[in-house]
XYZ file of C-alpha atoms in Angstrom:
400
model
C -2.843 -38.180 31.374
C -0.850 -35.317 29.802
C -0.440 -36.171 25.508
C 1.168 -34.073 23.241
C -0.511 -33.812 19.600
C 1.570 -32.824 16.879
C 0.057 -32.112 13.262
C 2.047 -33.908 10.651
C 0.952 -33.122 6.516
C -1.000 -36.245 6.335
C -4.256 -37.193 4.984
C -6.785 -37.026 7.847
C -10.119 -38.189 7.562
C -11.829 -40.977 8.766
C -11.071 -38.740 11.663
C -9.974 -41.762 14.371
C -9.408 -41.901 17.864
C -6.136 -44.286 17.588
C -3.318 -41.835 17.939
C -0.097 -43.782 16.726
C 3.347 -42.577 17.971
C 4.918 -39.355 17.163
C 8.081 -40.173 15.000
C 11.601 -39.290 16.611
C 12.220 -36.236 14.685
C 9.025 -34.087 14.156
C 8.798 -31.880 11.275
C 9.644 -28.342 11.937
C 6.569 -27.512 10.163
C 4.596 -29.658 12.960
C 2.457 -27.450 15.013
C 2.865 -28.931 18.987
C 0.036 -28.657 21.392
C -0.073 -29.755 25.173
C -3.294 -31.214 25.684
C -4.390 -34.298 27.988
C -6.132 -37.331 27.147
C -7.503 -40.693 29.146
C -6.070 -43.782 28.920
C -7.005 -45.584 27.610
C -8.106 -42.973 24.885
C -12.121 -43.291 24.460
C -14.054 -42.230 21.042
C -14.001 -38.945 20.672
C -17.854 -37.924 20.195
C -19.453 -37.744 16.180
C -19.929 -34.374 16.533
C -16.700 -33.296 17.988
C -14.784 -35.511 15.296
C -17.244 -33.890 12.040
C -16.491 -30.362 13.572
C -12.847 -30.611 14.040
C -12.765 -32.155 10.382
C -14.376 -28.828 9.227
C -12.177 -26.746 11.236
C -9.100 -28.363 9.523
C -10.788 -28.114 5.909
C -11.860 -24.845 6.038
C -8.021 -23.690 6.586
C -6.651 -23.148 3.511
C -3.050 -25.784 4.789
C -3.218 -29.084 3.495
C -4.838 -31.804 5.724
C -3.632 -33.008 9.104
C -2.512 -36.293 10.426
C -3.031 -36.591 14.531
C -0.286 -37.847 16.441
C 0.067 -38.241 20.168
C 2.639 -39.243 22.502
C 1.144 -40.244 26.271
C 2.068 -39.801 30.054
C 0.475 -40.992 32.977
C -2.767 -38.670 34.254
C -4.584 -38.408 37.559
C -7.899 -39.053 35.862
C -9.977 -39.220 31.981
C -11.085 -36.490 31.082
C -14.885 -35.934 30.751
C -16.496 -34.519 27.288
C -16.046 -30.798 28.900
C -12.462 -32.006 28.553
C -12.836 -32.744 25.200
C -14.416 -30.147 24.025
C -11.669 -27.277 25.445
C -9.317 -29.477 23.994
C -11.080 -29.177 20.583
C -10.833 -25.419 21.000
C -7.286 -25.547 21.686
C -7.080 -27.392 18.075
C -9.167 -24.509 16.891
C -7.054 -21.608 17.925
C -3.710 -23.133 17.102
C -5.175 -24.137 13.313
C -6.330 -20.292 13.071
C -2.924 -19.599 13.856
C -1.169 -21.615 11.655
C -3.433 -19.962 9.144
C -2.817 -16.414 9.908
C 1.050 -16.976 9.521
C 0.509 -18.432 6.296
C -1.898 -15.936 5.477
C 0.782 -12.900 6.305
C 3.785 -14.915 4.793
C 1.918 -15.076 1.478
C 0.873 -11.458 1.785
C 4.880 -10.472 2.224
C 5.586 -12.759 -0.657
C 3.047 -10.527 -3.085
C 4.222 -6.975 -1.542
C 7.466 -7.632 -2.289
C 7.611 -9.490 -5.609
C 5.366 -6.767 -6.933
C 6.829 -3.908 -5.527
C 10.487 -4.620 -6.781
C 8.905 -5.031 -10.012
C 6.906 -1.745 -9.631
C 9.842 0.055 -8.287
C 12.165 -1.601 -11.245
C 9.374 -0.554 -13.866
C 8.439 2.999 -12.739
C 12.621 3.550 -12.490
C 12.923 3.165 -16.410
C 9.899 5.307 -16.817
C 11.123 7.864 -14.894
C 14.793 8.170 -16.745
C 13.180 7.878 -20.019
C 10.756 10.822 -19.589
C 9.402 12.305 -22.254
C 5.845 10.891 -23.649
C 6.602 7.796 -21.982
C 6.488 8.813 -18.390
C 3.344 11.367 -19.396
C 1.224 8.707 -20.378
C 2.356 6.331 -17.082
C 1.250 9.210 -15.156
C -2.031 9.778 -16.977
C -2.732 5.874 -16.670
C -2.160 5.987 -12.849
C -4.603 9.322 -12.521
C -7.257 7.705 -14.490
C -7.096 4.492 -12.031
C -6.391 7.051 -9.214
C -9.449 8.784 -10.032
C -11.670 5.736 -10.264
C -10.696 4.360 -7.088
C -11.094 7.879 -5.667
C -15.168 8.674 -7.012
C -15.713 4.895 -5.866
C -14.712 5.979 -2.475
C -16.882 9.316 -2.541
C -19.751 6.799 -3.695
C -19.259 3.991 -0.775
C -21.493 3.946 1.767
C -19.828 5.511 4.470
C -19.597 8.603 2.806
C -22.157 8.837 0.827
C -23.960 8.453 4.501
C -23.181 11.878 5.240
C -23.484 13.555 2.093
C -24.813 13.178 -1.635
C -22.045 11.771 -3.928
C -22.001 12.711 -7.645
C -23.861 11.349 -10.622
C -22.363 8.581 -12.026
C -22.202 10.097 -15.941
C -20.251 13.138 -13.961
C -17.929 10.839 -12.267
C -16.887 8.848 -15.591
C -16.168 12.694 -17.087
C -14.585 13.528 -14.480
C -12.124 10.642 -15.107
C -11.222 11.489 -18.480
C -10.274 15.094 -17.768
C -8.112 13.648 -14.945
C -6.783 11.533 -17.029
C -6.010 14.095 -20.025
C -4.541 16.789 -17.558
C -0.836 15.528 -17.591
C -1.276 15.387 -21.372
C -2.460 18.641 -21.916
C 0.165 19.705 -19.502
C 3.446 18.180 -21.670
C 1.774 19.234 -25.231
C 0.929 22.467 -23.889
C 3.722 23.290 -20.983
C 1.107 24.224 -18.557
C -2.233 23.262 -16.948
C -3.856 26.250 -16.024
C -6.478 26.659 -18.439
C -7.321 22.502 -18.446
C -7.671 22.669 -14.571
C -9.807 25.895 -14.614
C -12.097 24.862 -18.150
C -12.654 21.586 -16.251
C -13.667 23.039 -13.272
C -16.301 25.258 -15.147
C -17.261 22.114 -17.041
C -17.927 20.205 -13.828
C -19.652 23.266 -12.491
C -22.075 23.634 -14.969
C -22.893 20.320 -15.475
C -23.985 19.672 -11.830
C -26.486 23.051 -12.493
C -27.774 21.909 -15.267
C -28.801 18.630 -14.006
C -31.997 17.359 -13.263
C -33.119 17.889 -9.836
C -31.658 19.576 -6.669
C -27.873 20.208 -7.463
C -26.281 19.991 -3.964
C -23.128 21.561 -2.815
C -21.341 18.129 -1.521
C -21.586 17.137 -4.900
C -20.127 20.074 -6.476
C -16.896 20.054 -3.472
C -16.491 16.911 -3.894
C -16.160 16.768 -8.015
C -13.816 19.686 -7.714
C -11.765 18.135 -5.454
C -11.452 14.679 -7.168
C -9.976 16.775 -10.157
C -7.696 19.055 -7.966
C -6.327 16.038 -5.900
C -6.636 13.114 -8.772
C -5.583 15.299 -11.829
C -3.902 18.454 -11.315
C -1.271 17.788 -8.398
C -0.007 14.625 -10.397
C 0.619 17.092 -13.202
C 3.740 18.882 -11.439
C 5.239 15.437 -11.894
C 5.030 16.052 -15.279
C 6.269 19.675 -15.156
C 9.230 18.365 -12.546
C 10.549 15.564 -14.946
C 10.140 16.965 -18.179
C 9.625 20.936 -17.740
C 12.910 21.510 -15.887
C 14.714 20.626 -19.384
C 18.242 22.654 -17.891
C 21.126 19.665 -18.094
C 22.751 19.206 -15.028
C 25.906 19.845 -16.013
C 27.421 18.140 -12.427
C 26.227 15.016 -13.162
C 28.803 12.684 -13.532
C 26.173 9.914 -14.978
C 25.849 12.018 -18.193
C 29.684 11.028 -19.289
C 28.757 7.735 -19.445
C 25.550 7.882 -20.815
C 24.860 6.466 -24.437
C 24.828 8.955 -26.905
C 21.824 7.052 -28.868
C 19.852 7.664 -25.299
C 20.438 11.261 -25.502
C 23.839 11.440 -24.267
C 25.178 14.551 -21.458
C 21.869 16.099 -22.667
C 19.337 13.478 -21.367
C 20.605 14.255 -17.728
C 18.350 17.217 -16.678
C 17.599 18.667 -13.690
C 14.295 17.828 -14.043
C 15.738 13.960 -14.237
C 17.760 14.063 -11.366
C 15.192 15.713 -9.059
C 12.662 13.450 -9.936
C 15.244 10.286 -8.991
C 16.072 11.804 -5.666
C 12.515 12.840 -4.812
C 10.766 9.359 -5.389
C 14.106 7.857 -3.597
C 13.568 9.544 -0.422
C 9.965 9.109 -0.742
C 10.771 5.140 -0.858
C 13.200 5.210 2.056
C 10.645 7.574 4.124
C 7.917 4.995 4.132
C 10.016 2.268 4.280
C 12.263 3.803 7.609
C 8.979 4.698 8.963
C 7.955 1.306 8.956
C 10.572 -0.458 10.517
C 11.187 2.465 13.138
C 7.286 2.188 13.711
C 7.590 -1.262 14.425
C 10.958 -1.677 16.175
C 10.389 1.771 18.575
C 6.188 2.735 17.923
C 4.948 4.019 21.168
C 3.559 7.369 20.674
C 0.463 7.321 18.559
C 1.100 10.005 15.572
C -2.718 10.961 15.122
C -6.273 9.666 15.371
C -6.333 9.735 10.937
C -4.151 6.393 10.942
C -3.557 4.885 14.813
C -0.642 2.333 13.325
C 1.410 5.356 12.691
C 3.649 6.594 15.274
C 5.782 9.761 16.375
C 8.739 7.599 16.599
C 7.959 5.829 12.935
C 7.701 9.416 11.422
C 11.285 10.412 13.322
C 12.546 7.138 12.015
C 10.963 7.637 7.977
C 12.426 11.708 8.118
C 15.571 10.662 8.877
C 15.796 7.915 6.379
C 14.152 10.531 3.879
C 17.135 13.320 5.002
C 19.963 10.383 4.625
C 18.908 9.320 1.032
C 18.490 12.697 -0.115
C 21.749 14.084 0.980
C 23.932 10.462 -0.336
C 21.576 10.871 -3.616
C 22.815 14.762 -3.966
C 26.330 13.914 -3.747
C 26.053 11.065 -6.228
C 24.682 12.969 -8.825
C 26.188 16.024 -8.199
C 22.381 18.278 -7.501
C 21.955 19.969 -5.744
C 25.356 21.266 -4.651
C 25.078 22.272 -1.002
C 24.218 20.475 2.310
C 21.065 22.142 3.244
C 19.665 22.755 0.165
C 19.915 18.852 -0.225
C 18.804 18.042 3.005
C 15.823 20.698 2.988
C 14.731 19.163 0.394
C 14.866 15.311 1.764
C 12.400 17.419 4.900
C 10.037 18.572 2.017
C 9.768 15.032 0.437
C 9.191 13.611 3.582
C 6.552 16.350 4.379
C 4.948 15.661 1.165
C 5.010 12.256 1.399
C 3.501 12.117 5.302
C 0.005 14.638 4.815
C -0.732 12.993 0.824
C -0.390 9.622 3.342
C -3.118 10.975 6.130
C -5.340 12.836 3.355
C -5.901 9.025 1.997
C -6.040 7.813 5.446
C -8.677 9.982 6.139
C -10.813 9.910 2.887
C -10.605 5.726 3.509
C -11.608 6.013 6.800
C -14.455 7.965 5.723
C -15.735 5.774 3.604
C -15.199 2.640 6.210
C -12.557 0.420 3.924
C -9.062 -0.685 4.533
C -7.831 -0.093 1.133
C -8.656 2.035 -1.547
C -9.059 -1.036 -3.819
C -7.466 -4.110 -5.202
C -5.502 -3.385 -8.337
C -1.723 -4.520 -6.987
C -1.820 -7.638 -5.261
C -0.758 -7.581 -1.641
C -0.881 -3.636 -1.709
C -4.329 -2.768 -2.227
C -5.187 0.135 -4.757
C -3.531 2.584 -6.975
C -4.106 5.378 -4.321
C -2.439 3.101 -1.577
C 0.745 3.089 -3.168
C 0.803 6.802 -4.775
C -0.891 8.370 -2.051
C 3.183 9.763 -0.799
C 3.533 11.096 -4.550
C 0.088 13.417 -4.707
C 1.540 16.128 -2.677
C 5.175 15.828 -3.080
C 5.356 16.597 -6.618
C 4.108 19.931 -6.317
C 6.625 20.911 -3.445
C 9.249 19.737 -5.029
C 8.550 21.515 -8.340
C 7.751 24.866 -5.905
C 11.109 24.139 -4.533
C 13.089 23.638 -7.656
C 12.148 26.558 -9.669
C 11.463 29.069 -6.558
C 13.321 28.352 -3.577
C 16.654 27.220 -5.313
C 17.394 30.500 -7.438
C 15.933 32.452 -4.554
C 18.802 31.182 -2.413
C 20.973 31.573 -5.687
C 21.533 27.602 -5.572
């Protein structure tokens, strides 16, 4: 006989084989499944009613209460009945799990990424020593998660990671690099003294100094310390005002007035805006039109995602250049929306690929229900550069 079992939020357990009626109006939280039971309903077997007990405890929803509502059967079922039946139980309590599971996940991306976005957005129009030493906290995490990559297992399969004592020195110069580079103006002679530190420190090392270890220290403090430094040169070297910018009228005079309002400023606003709606238009094109795998790096992303997240990119950069008044022609603003995006894309698939390397799924677990620092800034590594490049060469070049 044909029953269907729906799971109401009630205390289960003595686990017992009298089903009483389903009520008139199920929950719409009730989870429905079509199975068939004898009539009249035998025991189920001990070990079938302890292991479907553990099923429903070890799922993190609150317990179940069994209800069933019959219909005449051709014949009982046996205990090979009653054990695909159990499995049916399984699967749908896995289910109802996973949902919960990615509902919850949702909840934590989006509570703390509006309150990342809303906290990095003051940073970023304050400036000054303020947004340095944001930058120089997020390279020192950046660079821890990065070393503890190069030292998991999956890389340091394939090659010999470096000493620990040169790893934790290694942070601190990343870390000091967008200092230097506001009290100074530049970072040429930090990035090229800590390279020579780094170098001689892996010669004069006990043992056989190997090469991987040398490559891979000098890139940690190229990619972890010295391209987040041209956000620091973008936001508070390009000191010009931008004179256009109708925000600076309004602007309190106590918070720097017409003068606050630099190029430098509105760049940086536009650039980390288009980088925002690139990922997030390459998401939801991915997922509405994905069809094309984009490369073997990272198989979620698709062609039609990256279409989707440039054009989003090209939109918010052009809207963004006629709001604030920078900069003043079409395809100047919309070439650079194409570099953001550009930027934002490869810094993407060079994290892609160094996690994949080293055989994890995120670079670590400092922002709840995004993963690691490097997970979320992984768009920014590259893009500050470019847009710096294209600020203070490709703009006057084209006499913009």
């Amino acid at each position: 006989m044909a029953a269907r079992i729906g799971l109401d939020r009630r205390p289960l357990f003595p686990l017992s084989h009298h089903f009483p009626s389903p009520s008139p109006s199920p929950s719409p939280k009730s989870l429905a499944l079509a199975l068939a039971l004898p009539r009249p309903v035998p025991p189920l077997p001990l070990r079938l009613r302890l292991r479907l007990h553990l099923v429903l405890r070890r799922s993190r929803c609150p317990p179940f209460h069994l209800t069933a509502a019959f219909a005449p059967s051709a014949a009982a079922d046996g205990p090979a009945d009653q054990e695909v039946h159990l499995k049916d139980v399984e699967s749908a309590v896995v289910i109802d799990q996973q949902r919960q599971n990615q509902v919850s996940q949702l909840r934590k991306r989006v509570t703390f990424g509006l309150g990342i976005g809303l906290g990095a957005g003051g940073i970023v129009v304050a400036g000054g020593w303020l947004f340095t030493v944001a930058v120089a906290a997020a390279v020192f995490a950046g660079a821890r998660e990065y070393f503890g990559l190069v030292r998991s297992r999956g890389i340091a399969a394939g090659m010999t990671p470096p000493p620990r004592y040169l790893s934790r020195v290694c942070l601190v110069i990343c870390a000091l690099m967008p200092i230097l580079t506001l009290y100074f103006g530049h970072m040429d002679v930090s990035v090229t003294s800590s390279a020579f530190v780094v170098a001689m420190a892996l010669i004069l090392q006990r043992g056989n100094p190997r090469f991987a270890q040398l490559s891979s220290a000098v890139f940690g403090l190229f990619y972890c310390g010295y391209l987040p430094c041209f956000w620091v040169k973008l936001r508070c070297g390009l000191s010009a005002p931008a004179l256009n910018t109708k925000f600076g009228n309004f602007w309190p005079v106590l918070l720097g007035g017409q003068a606050h309002w630099t190029v430098g400023l509105v760049a940086t606003l536009i650039s980390i805006s288009s980088i925002i709606a690139a990922d997030t238009f390459a998401f939801l094109g991915g997922r509405a039109f994905g069809r094309t795998p984009l490369t073997n790096i990272s198989p979620k992303k698709t062609l039609e995602g990256a279409l989707a997240g440039l054009s989003g990119c090209v939109i918010i950069a052009v809207l963004l250049s006629k709001i604030l008044c920078w900069p003043t022609s079409l395809i100047s603003a919309s070439a650079f929306g194409i570099l953001n995006f550009m930027g934002s894309l490869f810094g993407d698939l060079v994290e892609s690929m160094i996690k994949r390397d080293a055989g994890v799924k995120d670079s670590g677990s400092l922002i709840p229900g995004h993963g690691g620092i490097l997970d979320r800034v992984d768009s920014y590594v590259f893009t500050g550069a470019l847009c710096y490049s294209f600020v203070k060469i490709a703009l006057p070049l084209f006499g913009v």
